[in-house]
Amino acid sequence: MSSDDKPRGRLIKAPENFLDPAGIRQVFAEAKSGRRDFMRKAFVAAGAAAGAAVAPVALATSNPVQAGEGDPNILTLPEHSKGLGQAVATEGYGKPSRYEANVQRRQSPGLTQTAQASVSFAPLQSLFGIVTPSGLHFERHHQGWWDIDPSKHRLMLNGSDASMLKKAMVFTMDELMRLPSVSRFHFIECGANTGMEWGNVAVPTVQYSHGMLSCSEFTGVPLRILLDLAGVDYKKARYVLAEGADGSSMTRTIPMEMVESGEVLVAYGQNGEMLRPEQGYPLRLVVPGVQGVSWVKYLRRIEVGDQPYASKDEAVHYIDLVPGGQHRQYSSIQECKSVVTTPSGGQVLLDQGFYNISGLAWSGRGRIKRVDVSVDGGRNWRSARLEGAVLPKCLTRFNIDWVWDGKPALIQSRAMDETGYVQPSYKQLREVRGTRSIYHNNAVQTWLVQEDGEVKNVQLS
Amino acid sequence: MSSSPKFAMFGLFGTLLLATAALAQPARDFPGVGRAATPKEIAAWDIDVRPDFKGLPKGSGSVARGQEVWEGKCAQCHGIFGESGEVFAPLVGGTTPEDIKTGHVARLNDPSFPGRTTLMKVATVSTLWDYINRAMPWTAPKSLSTEEVYSVTAFLLNLGGIVPEDFVLSDQNIGAVQQRMPNRKGMTLDHALWPGKGLTKAKAPDTRAQACMKDCPAEAKISSFLPDHARNAHGNLAEQNRAVGPQHGADTSKPSGAPPQRRAEPAPAPKAAGAPTALLNKNSCSACHALASKLVGPSFQEIAKKHGERSDAIAYLSGKIRSGGVGVWGQIPMPAQTLSDADAATIAQWLKSGAPR
């Protein structure tokens, strides 16, 4: 195969273009007379002529015909325009269209040996805006998930000793939900997100490289309200231990400054409904800007104390190996980061011409101030449009126009937050932290668009 | 006058005062919400143990007793010597007597040393005690007695050469053991990623990227990419992307450059489940057994193949599920399972029928 035969952009025609106008008229005539078999055979023949093994029925429904009298999708009224549809409440809790069945949480094969201590990634390549549908929110479990009876769930507040608070307390869900609530949009990102790529490229798509990232509107009670009620001594108690009710009884240390600011929530709501069981139903902690492991699920207990706790997931995992052989401990903030989600790895651009490059940016230190996009591997950058509300410690959607000329392109995005911090390149990150860390990889991502339209995950040097 | 810097300063101070006042205002009262926790309730849930051993219950346990507990309840996942990486990362290995002296594991500096074990990383012995107590064994957390937790911790420390074989670990001597932890000086707080004050040292982020816009010094050479043989390693990416839009998923069952697969028809619904998945998950069978591949134990389909033909298959398999055993599939024991006759029979029936998906 000479290089001229290689597909560039849309050099491989869809089979319907191989039907001449007369052929199309005949298909319509046959279709009208009810001969669907004929229609199928005609497309099969066209597909064979094009030498492409593609599903002909699918083509008939997904591609417009530009020749002849017009597109059969327009000229032939479909069933849904001529028949009776489904009744209300056919699905008491609605489902996505069956045509969206490819949009799923997925595991990366071989990442873990057990599905109960594992992670499933959110399909960022198929999402719009900033909200992650609750059913597609990434999952990370340490000892399997549970669907807990909310009438039996309790939250306890106590101190590492009695001098830390006036009164140890217990709350039911009914009581917690009587308190004044707030609703806020925040991103949640696992500290290990993009961790597989510290050393080199390891996964093909943005789902696996960045999909331990989601964003929801969370509803709950500021933890400060509860601690005030229990009479916490804020001078002594500068650390909070959050503990879950699942098998792992997950524990994490949170600084009291974050609780005092009112931003830490004891949350029961997510995107207008109760939390999903995979997200900690009926109660979880929301710790904006901080890695997901601190957002303790199935929250059963809050202890206040005067020292950090060095729990397993802050003494054995979620520590960063840096050059010199030391581990950074209690590294919790998710620093400013961004990624282009469309187009992204594992996809194929269908044609040359106009595209809207779109992606997500976020910072654990506050609002996104600017996102720049490069299509030439970082030589030249243009500032993207920030869409909609730009909220603190929340995902921000960015968009920028691009006309693809069919030549190879290296697409990158680089975010800046309101503190002036600029997302680093891999080179800049590795200069400080080496290549043996797992957590807090916020380097600039590069997607290579090949001449044939296929997009690949690459790293530059 | 109102725009003078002096006045603006006043305005700023005013705002600060207001903010402080808001924080200092007395706590709101919420009558009828919440109640005092009883001492017994607190004792039932307050199980955390801090690095200064606050929270550690009195008690003790020997290395020898720990070995017994280990072989019965821990070795299935962690290996006889805590060295197995088949289910979780290895716990033991990679530390030396020299590390116990220095308090820093030297091999963390050696990029050629494979992996990092728990004992290479953990700086605080309280962390081991706390986690074993709250979360182990993996399929039956919080089932160990205090003596068993002390014993198992002692056994692990012995495997790492931190305590001798005849050691009895207790609340009295655990502080001395802390002084022998191989990586006790291996943690640094010199970073700016803690979201509070006081704990960590650095105030500024460690990377200082600049936002150059034009003719920037770029790295245009592609140095890392997925090799062709890994093209389909994550499954067919065409099936992992929306079937409509500006770009579709690459058909990774074909070489790069092949025409994209177009599929507007939804994928066929998965077949009705044959496996009693809920039952297998509920009883943690699936923690050690997978459908078609070896995990800790043999796959369900291997078991079905080996025993499904027996005339007494259901009785035999039900019995094995309930009583556990060792030796049929190797030296890793399967603990006895507590589940009803009916549930065991359901699983056995499914195994007899070949363990279909």
GROMACS .gro file of C-alpha atoms in nm, chain A residues 173-385:
model
  213
  173MET     CA    1  -3.067   1.082   5.889
  174ASP     CA    2  -3.412   1.227   5.967
  175GLU     CA    3  -3.251   1.477   6.201
  176LEU     CA    4  -2.966   1.570   5.970
  177MET     CA    5  -3.211   1.637   5.687
  178ARG     CA    6  -3.409   1.879   5.910
  179LEU     CA    7  -3.108   2.111   5.939
  180PRO     CA    8  -3.051   2.410   5.708
  181SER     CA    9  -2.898   2.269   5.391
  182VAL     CA   10  -2.676   2.408   5.119
  183SER     CA   11  -2.624   2.282   4.761
  184ARG     CA   12  -2.294   2.335   4.584
  185PHE     CA   13  -2.127   2.215   4.263
  186HIS     CA   14  -1.784   2.060   4.317
  187PHE     CA   15  -1.550   1.831   4.130
  188ILE     CA   16  -1.419   1.517   4.295
  189GLU     CA   17  -1.099   1.364   4.164
  190CYS     CA   18  -0.917   1.058   4.294
  191GLY     CA   19  -0.559   1.140   4.400
  192ALA     CA   20  -0.448   0.859   4.168
  193ASN     CA   21  -0.626   1.000   3.862
  194THR     CA   22  -0.382   0.988   3.567
  195GLY     CA   23  -0.149   0.796   3.801
  196MET     CA   24  -0.097   0.519   3.546
  197GLU     CA   25   0.069   0.775   3.317
  198TRP     CA   26   0.342   0.903   3.555
  199GLY     CA   27   0.614   0.704   3.382
  200ASN     CA   28   0.481   0.675   3.028
  201VAL     CA   29   0.164   0.633   2.822
  202ALA     CA   30  -0.031   0.337   2.961
  203VAL     CA   31  -0.395   0.370   2.851
  204PRO     CA   32  -0.568   0.465   2.526
  205THR     CA   33  -0.858   0.695   2.613
  206VAL     CA   34  -0.948   0.991   2.833
  207GLN     CA   35  -1.190   0.761   3.017
  208TYR     CA   36  -0.897   0.561   3.157
  209SER     CA   37  -0.641   0.844   3.175
  210HIS     CA   38  -0.862   1.106   3.346
  211GLY     CA   39  -1.192   0.930   3.429
  212MET     CA   40  -1.142   0.917   3.807
  213LEU     CA   41  -1.296   1.263   3.789
  214SER     CA   42  -1.660   1.362   3.828
  215CYS     CA   43  -1.863   1.666   3.922
  216SER     CA   44  -2.198   1.692   4.097
  217GLU     CA   45  -2.421   1.929   4.282
  218PHE     CA   46  -2.398   1.807   4.641
  219THR     CA   47  -2.658   1.890   4.906
  220GLY     CA   48  -2.600   1.865   5.277
  221VAL     CA   49  -2.523   2.036   5.605
  222PRO     CA   50  -2.199   2.224   5.667
  223LEU     CA   51  -2.000   2.013   5.913
  224ARG     CA   52  -1.928   2.331   6.107
  225ILE     CA   53  -2.296   2.355   6.210
  226LEU     CA   54  -2.277   2.010   6.369
  227LEU     CA   55  -1.943   2.074   6.540
  228ASP     CA   56  -2.077   2.403   6.679
  229LEU     CA   57  -2.375   2.214   6.816
  230ALA     CA   58  -2.145   1.969   6.994
  231GLY     CA   59  -1.940   2.257   7.136
  232VAL     CA   60  -1.602   2.183   6.977
  233ASP     CA   61  -1.299   2.360   7.120
  234TYR     CA   62  -1.158   2.503   6.798
  235LYS     CA   63  -0.839   2.617   6.971
  236LYS     CA   64  -0.740   2.262   7.064
  237ALA     CA   65  -0.910   2.052   6.798
  238ARG     CA   66  -0.729   2.143   6.475
  239TYR     CA   67  -0.785   1.810   6.297
  240VAL     CA   68  -1.092   1.612   6.206
  241LEU     CA   69  -1.103   1.237   6.148
  242ALA     CA   70  -1.381   1.122   5.916
  243GLU     CA   71  -1.475   0.753   5.932
  244GLY     CA   72  -1.697   0.540   5.709
  245ALA     CA   73  -1.935   0.258   5.798
  246ASP     CA   74  -1.832   0.010   5.528
  247GLY     CA   75  -1.598  -0.285   5.582
  248SER     CA   76  -1.285  -0.073   5.538
  249SER     CA   77  -1.424   0.188   5.779
  250MET     CA   78  -1.231   0.434   5.570
  251THR     CA   79  -1.056   0.702   5.775
  252ARG     CA   80  -0.902   1.031   5.665
  253THR     CA   81  -0.769   1.341   5.839
  254ILE     CA   82  -0.915   1.680   5.738
  255PRO     CA   83  -0.777   2.015   5.857
  256MET     CA   84  -1.011   2.211   6.083
  257GLU     CA   85  -0.952   2.528   5.874
  258MET     CA   86  -1.156   2.373   5.592
  259VAL     CA   87  -1.439   2.284   5.831
  260GLU     CA   88  -1.437   2.633   5.985
  261SER     CA   89  -1.466   2.794   5.641
  262GLY     CA   90  -1.803   2.618   5.604
  263GLU     CA   91  -1.709   2.440   5.281
  264VAL     CA   92  -1.694   2.084   5.421
  265LEU     CA   93  -2.039   1.929   5.392
  266VAL     CA   94  -2.204   1.626   5.544
  267ALA     CA   95  -2.393   1.548   5.224
  268TYR     CA   96  -2.691   1.329   5.143
  269GLY     CA   97  -2.796   1.480   4.808
  270GLN     CA   98  -2.632   1.450   4.468
  271ASN     CA   99  -2.765   1.608   4.149
  272GLY     CA  100  -3.113   1.653   4.294
  273GLU     CA  101  -3.157   1.300   4.425
  274MET     CA  102  -3.015   1.112   4.719
  275LEU     CA  103  -2.656   0.992   4.686
  276ARG     CA  104  -2.617   0.673   4.486
  277PRO     CA  105  -2.510   0.368   4.692
  278GLU     CA  106  -2.182   0.361   4.498
  279GLN     CA  107  -2.127   0.719   4.617
  280GLY     CA  108  -2.186   0.655   4.986
  281TYR     CA  109  -2.565   0.651   5.036
  282PRO     CA  110  -2.700   0.773   5.267
  283LEU     CA  111  -2.421   1.007   5.387
  284ARG     CA  112  -2.077   1.115   5.271
  285LEU     CA  113  -1.832   1.392   5.344
  286VAL     CA  114  -1.773   1.657   5.075
  287VAL     CA  115  -1.425   1.813   5.099
  288PRO     CA  116  -1.397   2.053   4.804
  289GLY     CA  117  -1.066   2.065   4.616
  290VAL     CA  118  -0.925   1.770   4.808
  291GLN     CA  119  -0.857   1.424   4.663
  292GLY     CA  120  -1.160   1.193   4.656
  293VAL     CA  121  -1.033   0.950   4.919
  294SER     CA  122  -1.098   1.218   5.183
  295TRP     CA  123  -1.466   1.241   5.082
  296VAL     CA  124  -1.546   0.955   5.318
  297LYS     CA  125  -1.849   0.750   5.206
  298TYR     CA  126  -2.108   0.586   5.433
  299LEU     CA  127  -1.993   0.849   5.687
  300ARG     CA  128  -2.063   0.721   6.039
  301ARG     CA  129  -1.830   0.919   6.266
  302ILE     CA  130  -1.647   1.247   6.299
  303GLU     CA  131  -1.375   1.269   6.561
  304VAL     CA  132  -1.198   1.596   6.644
  305GLY     CA  133  -0.846   1.600   6.782
  306ASP     CA  134  -0.515   1.780   6.811
  307GLN     CA  135  -0.307   1.556   6.579
  308PRO     CA  136  -0.334   1.400   6.235
  309TYR     CA  137  -0.418   1.029   6.237
  310ALA     CA  138  -0.185   0.853   5.986
  311SER     CA  139  -0.460   0.615   5.880
  312LYS     CA  140  -0.373   0.342   5.628
  313ASP     CA  141  -0.471   0.557   5.331
  314GLU     CA  142  -0.253   0.845   5.450
  315ALA     CA  143   0.047   0.637   5.566
  316VAL     CA  144   0.073   0.350   5.316
  317HIS     CA  145  -0.122   0.476   5.013
  318TYR     CA  146  -0.186   0.829   4.884
  319ILE     CA  147   0.176   0.919   4.967
  320ASP     CA  148   0.403   1.050   4.690
  321LEU     CA  149   0.750   0.901   4.634
  322VAL     CA  150   0.982   1.186   4.533
  323PRO     CA  151   1.351   1.181   4.433
  324GLY     CA  152   1.566   1.112   4.739
  325GLY     CA  153   1.345   0.825   4.853
  326GLN     CA  154   1.114   1.027   5.079
  327HIS     CA  155   0.735   1.005   5.057
  328ARG     CA  156   0.527   1.319   5.076
  329GLN     CA  157   0.254   1.260   5.334
  330TYR     CA  158  -0.081   1.441   5.374
  331SER     CA  159  -0.060   1.570   5.016
  332SER     CA  160  -0.429   1.627   4.958
  333ILE     CA  161  -0.504   1.926   4.734
  334GLN     CA  162  -0.579   1.848   4.370
  335GLU     CA  163  -0.382   2.112   4.183
  336CYS     CA  164  -0.497   2.295   3.871
  337LYS     CA  165  -0.544   2.058   3.577
  338SER     CA  166  -0.726   2.031   3.246
  339VAL     CA  167  -0.785   1.784   2.966
  340VAL     CA  168  -0.935   1.794   2.618
  341THR     CA  169  -1.220   1.544   2.607
  342THR     CA  170  -1.329   1.595   2.247
  343PRO     CA  171  -1.151   1.497   2.036
  344SER     CA  172  -0.961   1.255   2.257
  345GLY     CA  173  -0.771   0.926   2.246
  346GLY     CA  174  -0.934   0.625   2.084
  347GLN     CA  175  -1.165   0.836   1.866
  348VAL     CA  176  -1.163   0.897   1.490
  349LEU     CA  177  -1.239   1.232   1.332
  350LEU     CA  178  -1.489   1.158   1.057
  351ASP     CA  179  -1.393   1.434   0.820
  352GLN     CA  180  -1.175   1.739   0.767
  353GLY     CA  181  -1.318   2.081   0.843
  354PHE     CA  182  -1.462   2.252   1.147
  355TYR     CA  183  -1.445   2.106   1.499
  356ASN     CA  184  -1.521   2.241   1.843
  357ILE     CA  185  -1.236   2.135   2.068
  358SER     CA  186  -1.384   2.094   2.415
  359GLY     CA  187  -1.258   1.988   2.754
  360LEU     CA  188  -1.263   2.028   3.130
  361ALA     CA  189  -1.050   2.235   3.366
  362TRP     CA  190  -1.045   2.240   3.745
  363SER     CA  191  -0.842   2.348   4.046
  364GLY     CA  192  -0.850   2.245   4.409
  365ARG     CA  193  -0.737   2.594   4.501
  366GLY     CA  194  -1.031   2.787   4.360
  367ARG     CA  195  -1.170   2.912   4.029
  368ILE     CA  196  -1.031   2.852   3.683
  369LYS     CA  197  -0.906   3.177   3.540
  370ARG     CA  198  -0.797   3.078   3.189
  371VAL     CA  199  -0.750   2.775   2.966
  372ASP     CA  200  -0.516   2.782   2.666
  373VAL     CA  201  -0.527   2.529   2.383
  374SER     CA  202  -0.250   2.432   2.143
  375VAL     CA  203  -0.286   2.221   1.827
  376ASP     CA  204   0.086   2.219   1.743
  377GLY     CA  205   0.228   2.042   2.046
  378GLY     CA  206   0.272   2.351   2.262
  379ARG     CA  207   0.447   2.597   2.027
  380ASN     CA  208   0.151   2.830   1.997
  381TRP     CA  209  -0.151   2.867   2.222
  382ARG     CA  210  -0.493   3.034   2.200
  383SER     CA  211  -0.717   3.109   2.497
  384ALA     CA  212  -1.038   2.907   2.500
  385ARG     CA  213  -1.392   3.017   2.586
   0.00000   0.00000   0.00000
